[in-house]
Amino acid sequence: MDWAWLIPVFSFAAAPLIVVFGKYLPGKGSWLSILAIGGGFVVFWFVLGSWLGANSGTSGCFTSENTGLLTCDYERSWFNAGVVGAVGSVSLHWGILIDPLTIAMLGLVTFVALMVQIYSLAYMKGDPRFGWYFAVHSLFAAAMLTLVLADNFLLLYVAWELVGICSYLLIGFWHERPKAREAAKKAFIVTRIGDVGLLVGILLIWREVGSFSMLDAFEAVRTGAMSEGVATASALLLFLGAMGKSAQVPFHVWLPDAMEGPTPVSALIHAATMVIAGVFLVARTFPLFEAYDADPLIVVSIVGLVTALGAATIALVSTDLKRILAYSTISHLGLMMLSLGAFGYTAAIFHLMAHGFSKALLFLGAGSVLHSTEFQETGDMGGLRKVMPVTAIVFSIGALSLGGIPILAGFWSKDEILVAVSDNRNVTFIVLTLFTALLSALYMGRAMFLVFFGPLKDQNSQAHESPIAMTLPMVLLGVLALGFGLISFNWPGSFGGFGTFLFFGHGEGFHFEVWLGVLSIVMAVAAFVVAYQIYVRGSISLEGVRSRNAGFLKVVENKYYFDEVYQWTVDRVVLVFSRFIAFFDRAIVNDIMVNGPADMTRRFGVLLRLHVTGHVYSYTLGMALGSIGLGIFVWLRVV
């Protein structure tokens, strides 16, 4: 386990090598990037095996008082600020933290990144910046892996910001396109707003605990050394950062626009890097959230539910295939946050992984369609299963999984979320969560049927199946989207099921709430049947629904006007206030406060130098007048 640091180091090393020597390397360095993340995936299995064979007596390992899990921490001295041992000096360490949450994330990130990079060999073939793409890809994966492994908040924050930089570079990869440039800037700026909260939260924890170590912070909470107010405030500030990265309302607006980047980048961002970082952060710092009265978790629940429901409605009316998937991601991230807010720690991470495999598959499937047809609007597609059978099958598996159809992975994880919400939140939460699950099945069925079923349109008659470098990663992801959920069960000879591998407090085996499970199955199946009747058979018309709900549909189709409100705020508030600040800075601060004394001195000097004429008679006259004036002054004093 103490060699886990190699997992990100491989990719960190590959990135500069590709930039410097890429043009001399085979495939412009792409294979070096693939070998690096492949090496990380291999090391992951050794880390997993080492952890399974460890116990509390293993060097660096102990049973966490907070999670109840075997946790291993390997740290090294980083640097010292100030004189060692002196008052006010700070000794910083960096290290890696290995527990089931780390292991689950390492497996997801390395596997999905590996599949996306192999897929990109064919998808990005011929691009003039082919090598640069793989260099940033490696850096992106390395940053996310470092974030996952970090055992202290400072190292986490460095990796967190590096993830943001890489997303900016990849979203704006085709920077010659205005929309791509704007999308990259939008993602960078919106997420930075949340990152300010994260930084303040980290500094607040350091001020209270005197250390950036996560374990020290969690221990301070457990023992009561950290006050309730600080714990609550720091948790909410950390959540602000998580909201930005994981596109929670109102910071969700950047993610749909991020579709301007290459489709494999979307697969990586939505499944294994950028957006799951926020969910991971809340899970990693869960001791802060559930401490004392667990008030922050109420906020997490509400934000997650609002995000999940709102994004699901937008996905249902979107016509761009990639944007449908983008809003689907936002909705499912909301479900993960809702689960965490409902104390469903295991369910949230389980769904994060099931969603990651399924969503990577869906985006790669969308990329396969785009690569073959060059169309992105679902209205231009239809019947593609006849010419792209492999893509159609694997895309359908991903759609059915996220729609909650048994026995696919998404069904089991979604069911666990429903159980957590039902057990720990009031009836309003479970009703709206079930409705969100219904919408999820509807928009997934809509996307699947519009693209792959029905008659083949003339403009798609020349479409063809993608090359093996693209279909093989999709097939492997399809296998996981199909069967990953089965690890929730305690199979003979296994480690006891996912619920006894990763948990918070105490482990539980998978349990099926009959009424809730049956209800969710009926709703999911009914949703797909209705979608089939609407978009394939045409036996159900939506005209009546559209006419009766025209006003609401307009609001939803305009994405609840979040972008318009933000633009108005920028134009009418931010820019106006900025112009006032600029005027104040220029006219008051610069012209009066800074330049004022200098101008007065200069003007006084100009006046003062008028007597310097160089003529003796002028100086004599000055002396005479001065003497007369002095004499008059003395006479007046005497009189």
Coordinates of C-alpha atoms in Angstrom, one line a residue, residues 34 108 147 270 273 295 324 346 416 550 555 592 637:
I34 CA -1.9 4.8 -22.0
L108 CA -12.9 3.7 -10.9
L147 CA -6.8 14.2 -4.9
H270 CA -18.6 13.0 -16.0
T273 CA -12.7 13.0 -12.5
D295 CA -27.1 20.0 10.5
I324 CA -29.2 15.1 -22.3
T346 CA -22.4 3.5 1.2
E416 CA -30.0 1.7 -1.9
A550 CA -46.7 25.4 -22.6
V555 CA -39.3 27.6 -18.5
I592 CA -6.3 62.3 -4.9
R637 CA 5.3 94.0 18.2

